[in-house]
């Protein structure tokens, strides 16, 4: 099974800051990596697929990068709604599907 | 618009079974696989399994094999997940989500994502 290691597990930042979350796969997954945002009490929402493609409607302050085993999610100029939890998920062709452990972004 | 709507919260005793429903609308049910993901209280996301709605083929996470069954009713565009022999550590919110493929310029499928999610159903297992 492919393991996904997400870091950090939490971070503190201020409105307007830029942050980067990292996700590492235990083996190469090319660009088969998705990012989700989850607000408290809500279902996850797709932000980015194929490592760097923004889902329709997602603000351009979100960006994704990487391939192989290392990936990043960057949020530039954090907005109040962005202080929630983010998950990476590998979408390799063979199950099982695995998610990273999550990164909670908190207000400093 | 695309919607996935789950059944009401459930409270079960250890050893019991639970069957959750996920009623879909707004798209062709037979085109998209339905996946199930669970989230224990305060924890991360855990893939449970999925079912191909066009032929009923399933793929389950190892830890659930033997006590889980996923089915569909194409006449009502509804997916179901039954989990048996419940334990206290099965207490979680269960989500269903739609799996969508994306393609390269030649039409070759590259991979997939989960683009629409249900509101989730809390399953509480307690004696």
CSV table of C-alpha atoms in Angstrom, one decimal:
chain,number,residue,atom,x,y,z
A,1,UNK,CA,0.0,0.0,0.0
A,2,UNK,CA,1.1,3.5,-0.7
A,3,UNK,CA,1.6,5.6,2.5
A,4,UNK,CA,1.0,9.3,2.4
A,5,UNK,CA,2.9,11.4,5.0
A,6,UNK,CA,1.6,15.0,5.4
A,7,UNK,CA,3.4,17.7,7.2
A,8,UNK,CA,3.1,19.7,9.3
A,9,UNK,CA,0.1,18.2,11.2
A,10,UNK,CA,-0.8,21.7,12.2
A,11,UNK,CA,0.5,25.2,11.7
A,12,UNK,CA,-0.3,28.8,12.9
A,13,UNK,CA,-0.4,31.7,10.5
A,14,UNK,CA,-2.0,35.1,10.1
A,15,UNK,CA,-4.5,36.5,7.6
A,16,UNK,CA,-2.4,37.5,4.6
A,17,UNK,CA,0.4,35.0,5.2
A,18,UNK,CA,1.5,32.5,2.6
A,19,UNK,CA,1.8,28.8,3.8
A,20,UNK,CA,3.0,25.6,2.3
A,21,UNK,CA,1.9,22.0,3.2
A,22,UNK,CA,3.9,19.0,2.1
A,23,UNK,CA,2.7,15.6,1.2
A,24,UNK,CA,5.1,12.7,0.6
A,25,UNK,CA,4.3,9.4,-1.0
A,26,UNK,CA,6.0,6.1,0.0
A,27,UNK,CA,6.5,5.4,-3.7
A,28,UNK,CA,6.3,7.3,-6.9
A,29,UNK,CA,2.7,8.3,-7.9
A,30,UNK,CA,3.6,10.5,-10.8
A,31,UNK,CA,1.2,13.4,-10.5
A,32,UNK,CA,-1.7,11.3,-9.2
A,33,UNK,CA,-2.2,13.5,-6.1
A,34,UNK,CA,-5.3,15.4,-5.0
A,35,UNK,CA,-5.9,18.0,-2.3
A,36,UNK,CA,-9.0,18.5,-0.3
A,37,UNK,CA,-10.2,21.2,2.1
A,38,UNK,CA,-12.4,20.3,5.1
A,39,UNK,CA,-14.3,22.8,7.1
A,40,UNK,CA,-15.5,21.9,10.6
A,41,UNK,CA,-18.6,19.8,10.5
A,42,UNK,CA,-18.6,19.5,6.7
A,43,UNK,CA,-17.6,17.0,4.1
A,44,UNK,CA,-14.2,17.5,2.3
A,45,UNK,CA,-14.1,19.5,-0.9
A,46,UNK,CA,-11.8,19.0,-3.8
A,47,UNK,CA,-9.3,21.8,-4.3
A,48,UNK,CA,-6.7,20.4,-6.6
A,49,UNK,CA,-6.3,17.3,-8.7
A,50,UNK,CA,-3.4,15.9,-10.7
A,51,UNK,CA,-1.0,17.6,-8.3
A,52,UNK,CA,-1.5,21.1,-9.7
A,53,UNK,CA,-4.9,21.5,-11.5
A,54,UNK,CA,-7.3,23.7,-9.7
A,55,UNK,CA,-10.8,22.4,-9.4
A,56,UNK,CA,-13.4,24.7,-11.0
A,57,UNK,CA,-14.4,27.5,-8.6
A,58,UNK,CA,-11.3,27.3,-6.4
A,59,UNK,CA,-9.6,30.6,-5.8
A,60,UNK,CA,-6.2,31.2,-7.5
A,61,UNK,CA,-4.5,31.8,-4.2
A,62,UNK,CA,-4.4,28.0,-3.9
A,63,UNK,CA,-1.7,26.2,-5.9
A,64,UNK,CA,-0.2,22.7,-6.0
A,65,UNK,CA,3.1,21.4,-7.2
A,66,UNK,CA,5.2,18.3,-7.3
A,67,UNK,CA,5.4,14.9,-8.9
A,68,UNK,CA,6.9,11.5,-8.0
A,69,UNK,CA,6.9,11.3,-4.2
A,70,UNK,CA,6.9,15.0,-3.1
A,71,UNK,CA,4.0,17.4,-3.4
A,72,UNK,CA,3.1,20.8,-2.0
A,73,UNK,CA,0.0,22.8,-1.5
A,74,UNK,CA,0.6,26.5,-1.2
A,75,UNK,CA,-2.0,29.1,-0.1
A,76,UNK,CA,-0.9,32.6,-0.8
A,77,UNK,CA,-2.5,35.5,1.2
A,78,UNK,CA,-4.5,33.4,3.6
A,79,UNK,CA,-8.1,34.5,4.0
A,80,UNK,CA,-10.3,33.9,7.1
A,81,UNK,CA,-12.1,31.0,5.4
A,82,UNK,CA,-8.8,29.2,4.8
A,83,UNK,CA,-8.2,28.4,8.5
A,84,UNK,CA,-9.4,24.8,8.3
A,85,UNK,CA,-8.0,21.3,7.6
A,86,UNK,CA,-6.3,20.1,4.4
A,87,UNK,CA,-5.8,16.5,3.2
A,88,UNK,CA,-3.8,15.0,0.4
A,89,UNK,CA,-4.9,11.8,-1.3
A,90,UNK,CA,-3.1,9.6,-3.7
A,91,UNK,CA,-5.1,8.4,-6.7
A,92,UNK,CA,-2.8,5.7,-8.0
A,93,UNK,CA,-4.6,3.3,-10.2
A,94,UNK,CA,-4.5,0.4,-7.8
A,95,UNK,CA,-6.5,0.5,-4.5
A,96,UNK,CA,-6.3,1.1,-1.6
A,97,UNK,CA,-6.9,4.8,-1.7
A,98,UNK,CA,-4.9,6.6,1.0
A,99,UNK,CA,-5.1,10.0,2.5
A,100,UNK,CA,-2.5,12.0,4.3
A,101,UNK,CA,-3.0,12.6,8.0
A,102,UNK,CA,-4.3,16.1,7.5
A,103,UNK,CA,-2.9,19.6,8.3
A,104,UNK,CA,-4.9,21.9,10.5
A,105,UNK,CA,-4.3,25.6,9.7
A,106,UNK,CA,-5.0,27.8,12.7
A,107,UNK,CA,-5.0,31.5,13.2
A,108,UNK,CA,-2.0,32.9,15.1
B,1,UNK,CA,-27.1,20.0,-9.7
B,2,UNK,CA,-25.2,17.0,-8.5
B,3,UNK,CA,-26.3,15.8,-5.0
B,4,UNK,CA,-25.4,12.9,-2.8
B,5,UNK,CA,-27.7,12.6,0.2
B,6,UNK,CA,-27.2,10.1,3.0
B,7,UNK,CA,-29.5,8.5,5.5
B,8,UNK,CA,-30.0,9.7,9.1
B,9,UNK,CA,-27.6,9.1,12.0
B,10,UNK,CA,-27.5,5.6,13.5
B,11,UNK,CA,-26.8,4.3,17.0
B,12,UNK,CA,-25.9,0.6,17.2
B,13,UNK,CA,-24.7,-1.8,19.8
B,14,UNK,CA,-21.4,-3.7,19.4
B,15,UNK,CA,-21.9,-6.7,17.2
B,16,UNK,CA,-24.8,-5.2,15.3
B,17,UNK,CA,-24.9,-4.2,11.6
B,18,UNK,CA,-25.6,-0.9,10.0
B,19,UNK,CA,-26.7,-0.2,6.4
B,20,UNK,CA,-26.3,3.3,5.1
B,21,UNK,CA,-27.8,4.7,2.0
B,22,UNK,CA,-26.4,7.4,-0.4
B,23,UNK,CA,-29.1,8.7,-2.8
B,24,UNK,CA,-27.7,10.5,-5.8
B,25,UNK,CA,-29.2,12.9,-8.3
B,26,UNK,CA,-28.3,15.3,-11.0
B,27,UNK,CA,-26.0,13.0,-13.1
B,28,UNK,CA,-26.0,9.6,-14.7
B,29,UNK,CA,-25.6,7.2,-11.8
B,30,UNK,CA,-24.1,4.5,-13.9
B,31,UNK,CA,-21.2,6.5,-15.1
B,32,UNK,CA,-19.4,7.2,-11.8
B,33,UNK,CA,-18.1,4.9,-9.1
B,34,UNK,CA,-19.3,5.6,-5.6
B,35,UNK,CA,-16.7,5.6,-2.9
B,36,UNK,CA,-17.2,5.5,0.9
B,37,UNK,CA,-14.8,7.3,3.3
B,38,UNK,CA,-15.0,7.4,7.1
B,39,UNK,CA,-13.8,9.8,9.7
B,40,UNK,CA,-13.6,8.9,13.3
B,41,UNK,CA,-14.2,11.7,15.8
B,42,UNK,CA,-11.3,14.2,15.6
B,43,UNK,CA,-9.4,12.0,13.2
B,44,UNK,CA,-8.4,12.0,9.5
B,45,UNK,CA,-10.0,10.5,6.4
B,46,UNK,CA,-10.0,6.8,5.9
B,47,UNK,CA,-11.0,5.1,2.6
B,48,UNK,CA,-13.5,2.3,3.2
B,49,UNK,CA,-14.1,1.0,-0.4
B,50,UNK,CA,-15.9,1.7,-3.6
B,51,UNK,CA,-18.5,0.2,-6.0
B,52,UNK,CA,-18.6,0.6,-9.7
B,53,UNK,CA,-22.2,1.5,-10.3
B,54,UNK,CA,-22.4,0.2,-13.9
B,55,UNK,CA,-21.5,-3.4,-13.0
B,56,UNK,CA,-21.5,-3.7,-9.2
B,57,UNK,CA,-17.8,-4.5,-8.9
B,58,UNK,CA,-16.4,-3.6,-5.5
B,59,UNK,CA,-13.1,-3.0,-3.9
B,60,UNK,CA,-12.8,-2.8,-0.1
B,61,UNK,CA,-10.0,-1.6,2.2
B,62,UNK,CA,-8.3,-4.6,3.7
B,63,UNK,CA,-9.4,-3.9,7.2
B,64,UNK,CA,-13.1,-4.1,6.3
B,65,UNK,CA,-13.0,-7.2,4.1
B,66,UNK,CA,-15.3,-9.9,5.5
B,67,UNK,CA,-17.6,-7.6,7.3
B,68,UNK,CA,-18.6,-5.0,4.6
B,69,UNK,CA,-20.9,-5.1,1.6
B,70,UNK,CA,-21.5,-2.4,-0.9
B,71,UNK,CA,-24.5,-2.5,-3.3
B,72,UNK,CA,-26.4,-0.2,-5.6
B,73,UNK,CA,-30.0,0.2,-6.7
B,74,UNK,CA,-29.8,1.6,-10.2
B,75,UNK,CA,-33.6,2.2,-10.3
B,76,UNK,CA,-33.3,4.8,-7.5
B,77,UNK,CA,-29.7,5.9,-8.2
B,78,UNK,CA,-28.8,4.9,-4.6
B,79,UNK,CA,-25.7,3.3,-3.2
B,80,UNK,CA,-25.6,1.3,0.0
B,81,UNK,CA,-22.9,0.3,2.5
B,82,UNK,CA,-23.5,-2.4,5.1
B,83,UNK,CA,-21.0,-2.9,7.9
B,84,UNK,CA,-21.4,-5.9,10.1
B,85,UNK,CA,-20.1,-6.9,13.5
B,86,UNK,CA,-19.7,-3.3,14.6
B,87,UNK,CA,-17.1,-2.3,17.2
B,88,UNK,CA,-16.8,0.8,19.3
B,89,UNK,CA,-13.9,1.9,17.1
B,90,UNK,CA,-16.3,2.0,14.1
B,91,UNK,CA,-17.9,5.1,15.6
B,92,UNK,CA,-17.4,7.6,12.8
B,93,UNK,CA,-18.9,9.8,10.2
B,94,UNK,CA,-19.3,7.9,6.9
B,95,UNK,CA,-19.3,9.8,3.7
B,96,UNK,CA,-20.1,8.7,0.2
B,97,UNK,CA,-18.5,10.5,-2.7
B,98,UNK,CA,-18.5,10.4,-6.5
B,99,UNK,CA,-15.4,9.3,-8.3
B,100,UNK,CA,-14.6,11.1,-11.5
B,101,UNK,CA,-11.8,10.3,-14.0
B,102,UNK,CA,-9.8,12.9,-15.8
B,103,UNK,CA,-8.1,12.3,-19.1
B,104,UNK,CA,-5.2,13.4,-21.3
B,105,UNK,CA,-5.6,15.1,-24.6
B,106,UNK,CA,-5.9,11.7,-26.4
B,107,UNK,CA,-8.8,10.7,-24.1
B,108,UNK,CA,-6.6,8.3,-22.1
B,109,UNK,CA,-7.7,8.2,-18.4
B,110,UNK,CA,-4.9,9.6,-16.2
B,111,UNK,CA,-6.4,9.3,-12.8
B,112,UNK,CA,-9.4,10.3,-10.7
B,113,UNK,CA,-10.7,12.4,-7.9
B,114,UNK,CA,-13.7,12.6,-5.6
B,115,UNK,CA,-15.6,15.6,-6.7
B,116,UNK,CA,-19.0,15.5,-5.0
B,117,UNK,CA,-19.5,14.4,-1.4
B,118,UNK,CA,-22.5,13.7,0.8
B,119,UNK,CA,-23.2,15.4,4.0
B,120,UNK,CA,-22.1,12.4,6.0
B,121,UNK,CA,-23.8,10.1,8.4
B,122,UNK,CA,-22.7,9.6,12.0
B,123,UNK,CA,-22.7,6.0,13.1
B,124,UNK,CA,-22.3,5.6,16.9
B,125,UNK,CA,-21.4,2.2,18.3
B,126,UNK,CA,-22.0,2.0,22.0
B,127,UNK,CA,-23.3,-0.5,24.5
